[in-house]
Each structure stands twice: as structure tokens, then as C-alpha cells.
PDB file of C-alpha atoms in Angstrom:
ATOM      1  CA  UNK F   1     -13.052  24.578 -12.032  1.00  0.00           C
ATOM      2  CA  UNK F   2     -15.100  22.434 -14.230  1.00  0.00           C
ATOM      3  CA  UNK F   3     -14.652  18.837 -13.969  1.00  0.00           C
ATOM      4  CA  UNK F   4     -15.665  16.174 -16.486  1.00  0.00           C
ATOM      5  CA  UNK F   5     -16.107  12.690 -15.365  1.00  0.00           C
ATOM      6  CA  UNK F   6     -14.620   9.995 -17.551  1.00  0.00           C
ATOM      7  CA  UNK F   7     -15.837   6.758 -15.678  1.00  0.00           C
ATOM      8  CA  UNK F   8     -17.599   5.669 -12.814  1.00  0.00           C
ATOM      9  CA  UNK F   9     -17.695   2.156 -11.197  1.00  0.00           C
ATOM     10  CA  UNK F  10     -19.239   0.686  -8.242  1.00  0.00           C
ATOM     11  CA  UNK F  11     -16.427  -1.036  -5.970  1.00  0.00           C
ATOM     12  CA  UNK F  12     -16.970  -2.526  -2.582  1.00  0.00           C
ATOM     13  CA  UNK F  13     -19.841  -0.312  -1.847  1.00  0.00           C
ATOM     14  CA  UNK F  14     -18.176   2.555  -3.021  1.00  0.00           C
ATOM     15  CA  UNK F  15     -17.379   4.265  -6.411  1.00  0.00           C
ATOM     16  CA  UNK F  16     -14.118   4.316  -8.266  1.00  0.00           C
ATOM     17  CA  UNK F  17     -14.035   7.236 -10.442  1.00  0.00           C
ATOM     18  CA  UNK F  18     -11.935   9.014 -13.343  1.00  0.00           C
ATOM     19  CA  UNK F  19     -12.348  13.077 -13.837  1.00  0.00           C
ATOM     20  CA  UNK F  20     -10.763  15.355 -16.126  1.00  0.00           C
ATOM     21  CA  UNK F  21      -9.913  18.813 -15.673  1.00  0.00           C
ATOM     22  CA  UNK F  22      -7.923  21.872 -16.927  1.00  0.00           C
ATOM     23  CA  UNK F  23      -4.581  22.460 -14.904  1.00  0.00           C
ATOM     24  CA  UNK F  24      -3.456  25.861 -14.271  1.00  0.00           C
ATOM     25  CA  UNK F  25      -0.157  24.714 -12.559  1.00  0.00           C
ATOM     26  CA  UNK F  26       0.224  22.305 -15.493  1.00  0.00           C
ATOM     27  CA  UNK F  27      -1.245  23.897 -18.845  1.00  0.00           C
ATOM     28  CA  UNK F  28      -2.949  21.404 -19.815  1.00  0.00           C
ATOM     29  CA  UNK F  29      -5.882  18.957 -19.455  1.00  0.00           C
ATOM     30  CA  UNK F  30      -5.031  15.976 -16.477  1.00  0.00           C
ATOM     31  CA  UNK F  31      -6.943  13.186 -15.137  1.00  0.00           C
ATOM     32  CA  UNK F  32      -7.139  12.061 -11.650  1.00  0.00           C
ATOM     33  CA  UNK F  33      -9.032   9.090 -10.099  1.00  0.00           C
ATOM     34  CA  UNK F  34     -10.665   8.852  -6.707  1.00  0.00           C
ATOM     35  CA  UNK F  35     -12.654   6.521  -4.690  1.00  0.00           C
ATOM     36  CA  UNK F  36     -15.330   7.508  -2.481  1.00  0.00           C
ATOM     37  CA  UNK F  37     -16.098   4.913  -0.080  1.00  0.00           C
ATOM     38  CA  UNK F  38     -19.360   4.362   1.130  1.00  0.00           C
ATOM     39  CA  UNK F  39     -18.895   6.620   4.115  1.00  0.00           C
ATOM     40  CA  UNK F  40     -18.783   9.899   1.552  1.00  0.00           C
ATOM     41  CA  UNK F  41     -22.515   9.289   1.180  1.00  0.00           C
ATOM     42  CA  UNK F  42     -23.192  10.891   4.690  1.00  0.00           C
ATOM     43  CA  UNK F  43     -20.162  12.790   5.831  1.00  0.00           C
ATOM     44  CA  UNK F  44     -16.873  14.176   4.876  1.00  0.00           C
ATOM     45  CA  UNK F  45     -13.769  11.356   4.763  1.00  0.00           C
ATOM     46  CA  UNK F  46     -10.430  12.295   5.189  1.00  0.00           C
ATOM     47  CA  UNK F  47      -8.380  12.207   1.924  1.00  0.00           C
ATOM     48  CA  UNK F  48      -5.264   9.574   0.709  1.00  0.00           C
ATOM     49  CA  UNK F  49      -3.276  10.527  -2.096  1.00  0.00           C
ATOM     50  CA  UNK F  50      -1.671   7.972  -4.329  1.00  0.00           C
ATOM     51  CA  UNK F  51       1.779   9.021  -6.491  1.00  0.00           C
ATOM     52  CA  UNK F  52       2.459   6.354  -8.724  1.00  0.00           C
ATOM     53  CA  UNK F  53       5.889   5.676 -10.348  1.00  0.00           C
ATOM     54  CA  UNK F  54       7.442   6.201 -13.952  1.00  0.00           C
ATOM     55  CA  UNK F  55       5.542   5.010 -17.212  1.00  0.00           C
ATOM     56  CA  UNK F  56       2.234   5.142 -15.195  1.00  0.00           C
ATOM     57  CA  UNK F  57      -1.107   7.024 -15.472  1.00  0.00           C
ATOM     58  CA  UNK F  58      -4.001   7.499 -12.689  1.00  0.00           C
ATOM     59  CA  UNK F  59      -5.120   4.058 -13.764  1.00  0.00           C
ATOM     60  CA  UNK F  60      -2.316   1.667 -12.592  1.00  0.00           C
ATOM     61  CA  UNK F  61      -3.102   2.046  -8.941  1.00  0.00           C
ATOM     62  CA  UNK F  62      -6.650   1.696  -9.652  1.00  0.00           C
ATOM     63  CA  UNK F  63      -6.574  -1.231 -11.632  1.00  0.00           C
ATOM     64  CA  UNK F  64      -3.712  -3.680 -10.030  1.00  0.00           C
ATOM     65  CA  UNK F  65      -2.958  -2.096  -6.218  1.00  0.00           C
ATOM     66  CA  UNK F  66      -6.211  -4.135  -4.782  1.00  0.00           C
ATOM     67  CA  UNK F  67      -6.531  -0.953  -2.315  1.00  0.00           C
ATOM     68  CA  UNK F  68     -10.420  -0.796  -2.441  1.00  0.00           C
ATOM     69  CA  UNK F  69     -11.818  -2.572   0.089  1.00  0.00           C
ATOM     70  CA  UNK F  70      -9.216  -1.808   2.909  1.00  0.00           C
ATOM     71  CA  UNK F  71     -10.081   1.710   1.894  1.00  0.00           C
ATOM     72  CA  UNK F  72     -13.812   1.338   1.949  1.00  0.00           C
ATOM     73  CA  UNK F  73     -13.917  -0.012   5.375  1.00  0.00           C
ATOM     74  CA  UNK F  74     -11.533   2.742   6.469  1.00  0.00           C
ATOM     75  CA  UNK F  75     -13.953   5.350   5.445  1.00  0.00           C
ATOM     76  CA  UNK F  76     -10.796   6.879   3.074  1.00  0.00           C
ATOM     77  CA  UNK F  77     -11.103   8.585  -0.032  1.00  0.00           C
ATOM     78  CA  UNK F  78      -8.135   7.780  -2.432  1.00  0.00           C
ATOM     79  CA  UNK F  79      -6.958  10.087  -5.062  1.00  0.00           C
ATOM     80  CA  UNK F  80      -4.942   8.758  -7.884  1.00  0.00           C
ATOM     81  CA  UNK F  81      -3.072  11.761  -9.998  1.00  0.00           C
ATOM     82  CA  UNK F  82      -1.591  11.253 -13.401  1.00  0.00           C
ATOM     83  CA  UNK F  83       2.282  11.323 -12.898  1.00  0.00           C
ATOM     84  CA  UNK F  84       3.120  14.312 -15.615  1.00  0.00           C
ATOM     85  CA  UNK F  85       1.735  16.574 -18.134  1.00  0.00           C
ATOM     86  CA  UNK F  86       0.459  14.958 -21.313  1.00  0.00           C
ATOM     87  CA  UNK F  87       0.325  16.086 -24.702  1.00  0.00           C
ATOM     88  CA  UNK F  88       2.347  19.524 -24.613  1.00  0.00           C
ATOM     89  CA  UNK F  89       4.200  19.143 -27.461  1.00  0.00           C
ATOM     90  CA  UNK F  90       7.314  20.009 -25.666  1.00  0.00           C
ATOM     91  CA  UNK F  91      10.262  18.613 -27.718  1.00  0.00           C
ATOM     92  CA  UNK F  92      11.810  15.389 -26.578  1.00  0.00           C
ATOM     93  CA  UNK F  93       9.083  14.740 -24.100  1.00  0.00           C
ATOM     94  CA  UNK F  94       7.981  11.550 -25.691  1.00  0.00           C
ATOM     95  CA  UNK F  95      11.562  10.007 -26.160  1.00  0.00           C
ATOM     96  CA  UNK F  96      12.668   8.339 -22.866  1.00  0.00           C
ATOM     97  CA  UNK F  97      10.533   6.616 -20.247  1.00  0.00           C
ATOM     98  CA  UNK F  98      12.322   7.908 -17.524  1.00  0.00           C
ATOM     99  CA  UNK F  99      11.906  11.662 -18.130  1.00  0.00           C
ATOM    100  CA  UNK F 100       9.317  13.622 -20.072  1.00  0.00           C
ATOM    101  CA  UNK F 101       6.114  12.326 -20.451  1.00  0.00           C
ATOM    102  CA  UNK F 102       5.021  10.029 -17.617  1.00  0.00           C
ATOM    103  CA  UNK F 103       8.519  11.215 -15.526  1.00  0.00           C
ATOM    104  CA  UNK F 104       7.390  14.470 -13.841  1.00  0.00           C
ATOM    105  CA  UNK F 105       9.241  13.397 -10.723  1.00  0.00           C
ATOM    106  CA  UNK F 106       6.890  15.773  -8.753  1.00  0.00           C
ATOM    107  CA  UNK F 107       9.135  18.921  -9.124  1.00  0.00           C
ATOM    108  CA  UNK F 108       8.302  22.427 -10.127  1.00  0.00           C
ATOM    109  CA  UNK F 109      10.602  22.647 -13.047  1.00  0.00           C
ATOM    110  CA  UNK F 110      12.741  25.757 -13.254  1.00  0.00           C
ATOM    111  CA  UNK F 111      14.639  25.291 -16.893  1.00  0.00           C
ATOM    112  CA  UNK F 112      13.302  25.708 -20.989  1.00  0.00           C
ATOM    113  CA  UNK F 113      11.292  24.121 -22.444  1.00  0.00           C
ATOM    114  CA  UNK F 114      10.194  22.347 -18.974  1.00  0.00           C
ATOM    115  CA  UNK F 115       9.322  25.033 -16.877  1.00  0.00           C
ATOM    116  CA  UNK F 116       5.826  26.204 -17.994  1.00  0.00           C
ATOM    117  CA  UNK F 117       4.272  22.870 -17.671  1.00  0.00           C
ATOM    118  CA  UNK F 118       6.205  20.376 -15.318  1.00  0.00           C
ATOM    119  CA  UNK F 119       4.943  21.671 -11.826  1.00  0.00           C
ATOM    120  CA  UNK F 120       3.904  18.354 -10.826  1.00  0.00           C
ATOM    121  CA  UNK F 121       5.077  19.481  -7.410  1.00  0.00           C
ATOM    122  CA  UNK F 122       2.599  22.295  -6.928  1.00  0.00           C
ATOM    123  CA  UNK F 123      -0.396  20.373  -8.946  1.00  0.00           C
ATOM    124  CA  UNK F 124       0.200  17.608  -6.468  1.00  0.00           C
ATOM    125  CA  UNK F 125       0.285  19.701  -3.266  1.00  0.00           C
ATOM    126  CA  UNK F 126      -1.821  22.984  -4.143  1.00  0.00           C
ATOM    127  CA  UNK F 127      -3.993  22.906  -7.033  1.00  0.00           C
ATOM    128  CA  UNK F 128      -5.050  18.874  -6.914  1.00  0.00           C
ATOM    129  CA  UNK F 129      -6.143  19.356  -2.945  1.00  0.00           C
ATOM    130  CA  UNK F 130      -7.640  22.391  -3.566  1.00  0.00           C
ATOM    131  CA  UNK F 131      -9.643  20.967  -6.327  1.00  0.00           C
ATOM    132  CA  UNK F 132     -10.655  17.700  -4.230  1.00  0.00           C
ATOM    133  CA  UNK F 133     -11.715  19.913  -1.187  1.00  0.00           C
ATOM    134  CA  UNK F 134     -14.279  22.144  -3.027  1.00  0.00           C
ATOM    135  CA  UNK F 135     -15.828  19.370  -5.279  1.00  0.00           C
ATOM    136  CA  UNK F 136     -15.522  16.372  -3.186  1.00  0.00           C
ATOM    137  CA  UNK F 137     -16.836  15.225   0.471  1.00  0.00           C
ATOM    138  CA  UNK F 138     -13.332  15.239   1.983  1.00  0.00           C
ATOM    139  CA  UNK F 139     -12.495  16.970   5.384  1.00  0.00           C
ATOM    140  CA  UNK F 140      -9.519  19.288   4.270  1.00  0.00           C
ATOM    141  CA  UNK F 141      -7.451  18.633   7.830  1.00  0.00           C
ATOM    142  CA  UNK F 142      -7.250  15.350   7.439  1.00  0.00           C
ATOM    143  CA  UNK F 143      -4.966  13.960   4.511  1.00  0.00           C
ATOM    144  CA  UNK F 144      -2.150  12.023   3.724  1.00  0.00           C
ATOM    145  CA  UNK F 145       0.176  10.909   1.279  1.00  0.00           C
ATOM    146  CA  UNK F 146       2.154   7.946  -0.008  1.00  0.00           C
ATOM    147  CA  UNK F 147       3.341   6.190  -3.345  1.00  0.00           C
ATOM    148  CA  UNK F 148       5.383   3.816  -5.430  1.00  0.00           C
ATOM    149  CA  UNK F 149       9.064   4.461  -6.856  1.00  0.00           C
ATOM    150  CA  UNK F 150       9.220   7.805  -8.345  1.00  0.00           C
ATOM    151  CA  UNK F 151       5.813   8.409  -6.496  1.00  0.00           C
ATOM    152  CA  UNK F 152       7.189   6.877  -3.313  1.00  0.00           C
ATOM    153  CA  UNK F 153      10.227   9.918  -3.919  1.00  0.00           C
ATOM    154  CA  UNK F 154       7.036  12.462  -4.439  1.00  0.00           C
ATOM    155  CA  UNK F 155       5.179  11.118  -1.216  1.00  0.00           C
ATOM    156  CA  UNK F 156       8.175  11.733   0.999  1.00  0.00           C
ATOM    157  CA  UNK F 157       9.405  15.044  -0.518  1.00  0.00           C
ATOM    158  CA  UNK F 158       5.711  16.381  -0.027  1.00  0.00           C
ATOM    159  CA  UNK F 159       5.557  15.471   3.506  1.00  0.00           C
ATOM    160  CA  UNK F 160       8.957  16.725   4.477  1.00  0.00           C
ATOM    161  CA  UNK F 161       8.472  19.951   2.747  1.00  0.00           C
ATOM    162  CA  UNK F 162       5.238  20.540   3.971  1.00  0.00           C
ATOM    163  CA  UNK F 163       5.519  19.665   8.155  1.00  0.00           C
ATOM    164  CA  UNK F 164       1.933  19.236   9.438  1.00  0.00           C
ATOM    165  CA  UNK F 165       0.123  19.672   5.894  1.00  0.00           C
ATOM    166  CA  UNK F 166       0.033  15.594   5.693  1.00  0.00           C
ATOM    167  CA  UNK F 167      -1.203  13.618   8.719  1.00  0.00           C
ATOM    168  CA  UNK F 168       1.074  10.345   7.802  1.00  0.00           C
ATOM    169  CA  UNK F 169       3.175   9.024   5.022  1.00  0.00           C
ATOM    170  CA  UNK F 170       4.323   5.897   3.616  1.00  0.00           C
ATOM    171  CA  UNK F 171       6.022   4.817   0.423  1.00  0.00           C
ATOM    172  CA  UNK F 172       6.855   1.295  -1.678  1.00  0.00           C
ATOM    173  CA  UNK F 173      10.068   1.429  -3.263  1.00  0.00           C
ATOM    174  CA  UNK F 174      10.979   5.037  -3.078  1.00  0.00           C
ATOM    175  CA  UNK F 175      13.648   6.491  -5.290  1.00  0.00           C
ATOM    176  CA  UNK F 176      14.978   7.748  -1.596  1.00  0.00           C
ATOM    177  CA  UNK F 177      18.266   9.885  -2.493  1.00  0.00           C
ATOM    178  CA  UNK F 178      17.670  10.816  -6.375  1.00  0.00           C
ATOM    179  CA  UNK F 179      20.906  13.528  -6.126  1.00  0.00           C
ATOM    180  CA  UNK F 180      23.025  10.256  -6.231  1.00  0.00           C
ATOM    181  CA  UNK F 181      21.231   7.990  -8.349  1.00  0.00           C
ATOM    182  CA  UNK F 182      20.664   7.868 -12.519  1.00  0.00           C
ATOM    183  CA  UNK F 183      17.090   8.273 -12.357  1.00  0.00           C
ATOM    184  CA  UNK F 184      17.482  11.403 -10.588  1.00  0.00           C
ATOM    185  CA  UNK F 185      20.503  12.920 -12.034  1.00  0.00           C
ATOM    186  CA  UNK F 186      18.624  12.850 -15.227  1.00  0.00           C
ATOM    187  CA  UNK F 187      15.571  13.918 -14.355  1.00  0.00           C
ATOM    188  CA  UNK F 188      16.745  16.770 -12.172  1.00  0.00           C
ATOM    189  CA  UNK F 189      19.534  17.812 -14.467  1.00  0.00           C
ATOM    190  CA  UNK F 190      16.459  18.568 -17.109  1.00  0.00           C
ATOM    191  CA  UNK F 191      14.297  19.520 -14.895  1.00  0.00           C
ATOM    192  CA  UNK F 192      16.190  21.799 -12.200  1.00  0.00           C
ATOM    193  CA  UNK F 193      19.342  22.487 -13.930  1.00  0.00           C
ATOM    194  CA  UNK F 194      22.654  22.040 -13.427  1.00  0.00           C
ATOM    195  CA  UNK F 195      23.289  23.496 -10.096  1.00  0.00           C
ATOM    196  CA  UNK F 196      23.228  20.309  -7.521  1.00  0.00           C
ATOM    197  CA  UNK F 197      22.490  22.623  -4.927  1.00  0.00           C
ATOM    198  CA  UNK F 198      19.055  22.853  -6.020  1.00  0.00           C
ATOM    199  CA  UNK F 199      18.174  19.566  -6.491  1.00  0.00           C
ATOM    200  CA  UNK F 200      18.290  18.725  -2.799  1.00  0.00           C
ATOM    201  CA  UNK F 201      14.837  20.410  -2.113  1.00  0.00           C
ATOM    202  CA  UNK F 202      13.600  17.661  -3.613  1.00  0.00           C
ATOM    203  CA  UNK F 203      15.333  14.972  -2.418  1.00  0.00           C
ATOM    204  CA  UNK F 204      14.022  13.292   0.739  1.00  0.00           C
ATOM    205  CA  UNK F 205      17.364  11.992   2.322  1.00  0.00           C
ATOM    206  CA  UNK F 206      18.236  15.734   2.119  1.00  0.00           C
ATOM    207  CA  UNK F 207      15.401  17.019   3.216  1.00  0.00           C
ATOM    208  CA  UNK F 208      14.892  15.020   6.260  1.00  0.00           C
ATOM    209  CA  UNK F 209      18.075  16.494   7.407  1.00  0.00           C
ATOM    210  CA  UNK F 210      16.515  19.716   7.950  1.00  0.00           C
ATOM    211  CA  UNK F 211      13.134  18.692   9.113  1.00  0.00           C
ATOM    212  CA  UNK F 212      11.881  20.838  11.927  1.00  0.00           C
ATOM    213  CA  UNK F 213      10.465  17.899  14.276  1.00  0.00           C
ATOM    214  CA  UNK F 214       6.712  18.021  13.593  1.00  0.00           C
ATOM    215  CA  UNK F 215       5.334  14.360  14.309  1.00  0.00           C
ATOM    216  CA  UNK F 216       5.270  12.342  10.996  1.00  0.00           C
ATOM    217  CA  UNK F 217       5.714   8.202  11.477  1.00  0.00           C
ATOM    218  CA  UNK F 218       7.069   7.075   8.000  1.00  0.00           C
ATOM    219  CA  UNK F 219       6.483   3.604   6.571  1.00  0.00           C
ATOM    220  CA  UNK F 220       8.804   2.070   3.665  1.00  0.00           C
ATOM    221  CA  UNK F 221       8.179  -1.407   2.345  1.00  0.00           C
ATOM    222  CA  UNK F 222      10.905  -2.228   0.094  1.00  0.00           C
ATOM    223  CA  UNK F 223      11.076  -5.469  -1.683  1.00  0.00           C
ATOM    224  CA  UNK F 224      14.452  -7.361  -1.590  1.00  0.00           C
ATOM    225  CA  UNK F 225      14.743  -8.653  -4.760  1.00  0.00           C
ATOM    226  CA  UNK F 226      14.019  -5.456  -6.522  1.00  0.00           C
ATOM    227  CA  UNK F 227      16.189  -5.135  -9.430  1.00  0.00           C
ATOM    228  CA  UNK F 228      15.962  -1.304  -8.674  1.00  0.00           C
ATOM    229  CA  UNK F 229      17.526  -1.554  -5.104  1.00  0.00           C
ATOM    230  CA  UNK F 230      20.736  -3.754  -6.549  1.00  0.00           C
ATOM    231  CA  UNK F 231      20.960  -1.104  -9.343  1.00  0.00           C
ATOM    232  CA  UNK F 232      21.290   1.417  -6.942  1.00  0.00           C
ATOM    233  CA  UNK F 233      18.515   3.555  -8.068  1.00  0.00           C
ATOM    234  CA  UNK F 234      16.410   3.373  -4.608  1.00  0.00           C
ATOM    235  CA  UNK F 235      19.270   4.117  -2.044  1.00  0.00           C
ATOM    236  CA  UNK F 236      16.998   3.767   1.078  1.00  0.00           C
ATOM    237  CA  UNK F 237      19.987   2.993   3.395  1.00  0.00           C
ATOM    238  CA  UNK F 238      20.970   6.826   3.067  1.00  0.00           C
ATOM    239  CA  UNK F 239      17.364   7.613   3.477  1.00  0.00           C
ATOM    240  CA  UNK F 240      17.144   5.822   7.070  1.00  0.00           C
ATOM    241  CA  UNK F 241      20.251   6.788   8.036  1.00  0.00           C
ATOM    242  CA  UNK F 242      19.271  10.572   8.070  1.00  0.00           C
ATOM    243  CA  UNK F 243      16.043   9.692   9.744  1.00  0.00           C
ATOM    244  CA  UNK F 244      18.105   7.961  12.460  1.00  0.00           C
ATOM    245  CA  UNK F 245      20.187  10.762  12.985  1.00  0.00           C
ATOM    246  CA  UNK F 246      17.424  13.359  12.961  1.00  0.00           C
ATOM    247  CA  UNK F 247      15.547  10.916  15.155  1.00  0.00           C
ATOM    248  CA  UNK F 248      12.609  10.644  12.479  1.00  0.00           C
ATOM    249  CA  UNK F 249      10.539   7.923  13.135  1.00  0.00           C
ATOM    250  CA  UNK F 250      10.718   5.578  10.420  1.00  0.00           C
ATOM    251  CA  UNK F 251       9.686   1.623   9.761  1.00  0.00           C
ATOM    252  CA  UNK F 252      11.736   0.509   7.167  1.00  0.00           C
ATOM    253  CA  UNK F 253      10.687  -3.176   5.943  1.00  0.00           C
ATOM    254  CA  UNK F 254      12.895  -5.180   3.497  1.00  0.00           C
ATOM    255  CA  UNK F 255      10.635  -8.093   2.014  1.00  0.00           C
ATOM    256  CA  UNK F 256      12.354 -11.213   1.373  1.00  0.00           C
ATOM    257  CA  UNK F 257      11.326 -12.355  -2.542  1.00  0.00           C
ATOM    258  CA  UNK F 258       9.478  -9.250  -3.492  1.00  0.00           C
ATOM    259  CA  UNK F 259      10.308  -6.822  -6.558  1.00  0.00           C
ATOM    260  CA  UNK F 260       9.399  -3.512  -7.796  1.00  0.00           C
ATOM    261  CA  UNK F 261       5.979  -4.408  -9.125  1.00  0.00           C
ATOM    262  CA  UNK F 262       2.511  -3.874  -8.308  1.00  0.00           C
ATOM    263  CA  UNK F 263       1.995  -7.524  -7.179  1.00  0.00           C
ATOM    264  CA  UNK F 264       4.205  -6.489  -4.148  1.00  0.00           C
ATOM    265  CA  UNK F 265       2.007  -3.615  -4.180  1.00  0.00           C
ATOM    266  CA  UNK F 266      -0.983  -5.345  -3.641  1.00  0.00           C
ATOM    267  CA  UNK F 267       0.565  -7.711  -1.198  1.00  0.00           C
ATOM    268  CA  UNK F 268       1.307  -4.591   1.060  1.00  0.00           C
ATOM    269  CA  UNK F 269      -1.007  -2.120   0.707  1.00  0.00           C
ATOM    270  CA  UNK F 270      -3.493  -3.228   3.074  1.00  0.00           C
ATOM    271  CA  UNK F 271      -1.050  -2.380   6.243  1.00  0.00           C
ATOM    272  CA  UNK F 272      -0.491   0.749   4.668  1.00  0.00           C
ATOM    273  CA  UNK F 273      -4.042   1.824   4.146  1.00  0.00           C
ATOM    274  CA  UNK F 274      -4.628   1.134   7.852  1.00  0.00           C
ATOM    275  CA  UNK F 275      -1.122   2.994   8.719  1.00  0.00           C
ATOM    276  CA  UNK F 276      -2.607   6.194   7.163  1.00  0.00           C
ATOM    277  CA  UNK F 277      -6.351   5.021   8.977  1.00  0.00           C
ATOM    278  CA  UNK F 278      -4.670   5.301  12.343  1.00  0.00           C
ATOM    279  CA  UNK F 279      -3.694   9.161  11.866  1.00  0.00           C
ATOM    280  CA  UNK F 280      -6.601   9.989   9.521  1.00  0.00           C
ATOM    281  CA  UNK F 281      -9.410   8.302  11.617  1.00  0.00           C
ATOM    282  CA  UNK F 282      -7.310   9.398  14.906  1.00  0.00           C
TER     283      UNK F 282
END
């Protein structure tokens, strides 16, 4: 599959690049960002996938998170896709910020008119890794995933639905129990229909209850002053309770004074890179 390079910038000895390609799953052109550390010049490196939150593109993480130095030091290739298909000319795709464009929710839609394009789950777990493995110096056996908010939800469900595929998972302020929060209800009813039993297949709190127990250490950072935490959009307590019951290891850190922004992410991103490097470089 042809890749078109959009940009390339030297950063901490490596290269931050953005590419465009025609996506089979999403039936549109998609962009993704990829950071190639200095180690990628001489051999294959582990791949770490970042999933961004609502309204984001592939640009938010690479310009705001400040992860490059840690990724360079630990020799990690970091991939950040866009958060939804774009320009599909679906009626209503640009009407709201929390559904449609910029809000793919990392599910495979089953409802018209979304099901033709909105297949972010398959894109992130299958098509994009195949593309990365075929075109860049990555070790396909060493792959991890993390994300923020909607992308934190995405990272958790990708890891929980694919035991053994990802060496590690972490999240910043993830939407932990979308079947019970306003964002999740809106997205899932639109993409997956009104049968709420089908929603559980994309809900981390429900998925962890049936997780088969392949080793997975989960790291979650949550800002205590996050407006979406107090608004009931994130519901981490439900997820923690389910993990505890299932004996799935999770480190949950409630960070005093921090909000939902990239300032919060930038503060703790090095911890997360280190968390993943421990498993990816083992």
C-alpha cells in the first residue's frame, strides 16, 4: 500500500514523520504520525501506539505531549493515528464534536450510514499495524498501546480484546465505562445501534470481567481536577473495581490538581514511556 510522506522533522536524534495513505478499512485517506528513534537506523524497534481523544488529529500528541526524548532514549517507534475517518460526506458527520468526525471511538460501526467508514477498531488493531510492520523497522512481536480520554478507552479495549497482542497498556483519563456515560451512550447508540448488549464488546469495564488472564499490567493516570471526571464521563472507579475482582493488575494514580489537558499528559508521559519500555525491551 502506497504511503505518501507529508512531513519529516529531526527530533532528539530521530525523525518525527507524518504519512498519508488510502485506508481499506475506512474507505478514505488517513494520516498517521510516526516517530523513528535513532535506534531504528540500525535495527528493528518495538512499536508503541498512541490513541488520541475527542476532536484530535494525528497532530495533537506529537506537538503537545513531549514524549520524543523518552522514546528516543528507550528506542521506541511511536505511532499516532488520526481519531476517525475524514471527509466521507456522511450526513451529520460534522454536526457535533463528540460524534462523527474526530470521534471514531475506536469501534467498528454496525449501523448505517456509519458502518462503511467508521471501522476504527479494525484500523487500529489490524490495518495500521500491518502497514507499519511492512514499511518501517519495527518488531511485530513487540507492540504496546496507550491513549488519552476516548483514546484511553481505545487503548484499554484493544488490549483487553486481544490477549497477548500488546505487551503493555496505559491510559490518561480514559473513558472506562462508556455504556454508562453520556459520551459513550451517544457514540455507541449511533455507531452500534440501540441494542445495549452489543455495546459491552467495546467497554473496558465489561471486557475486563471476562478477560482470560494473560498477563497485563495496566497503568492509569487521572487528574483529580479533571472536569470530565466530576461530570461522570470517565468512571474509573467502576473499572478499578472490575480489575480488582478479576485480579488484573492495575496501577491507578489520582494526580492532585491536574485536569484533562495535554499539560497533564506532558507531565507524566515519561512515566508511561518507561512503563511500556520495561515490557517492550525485556
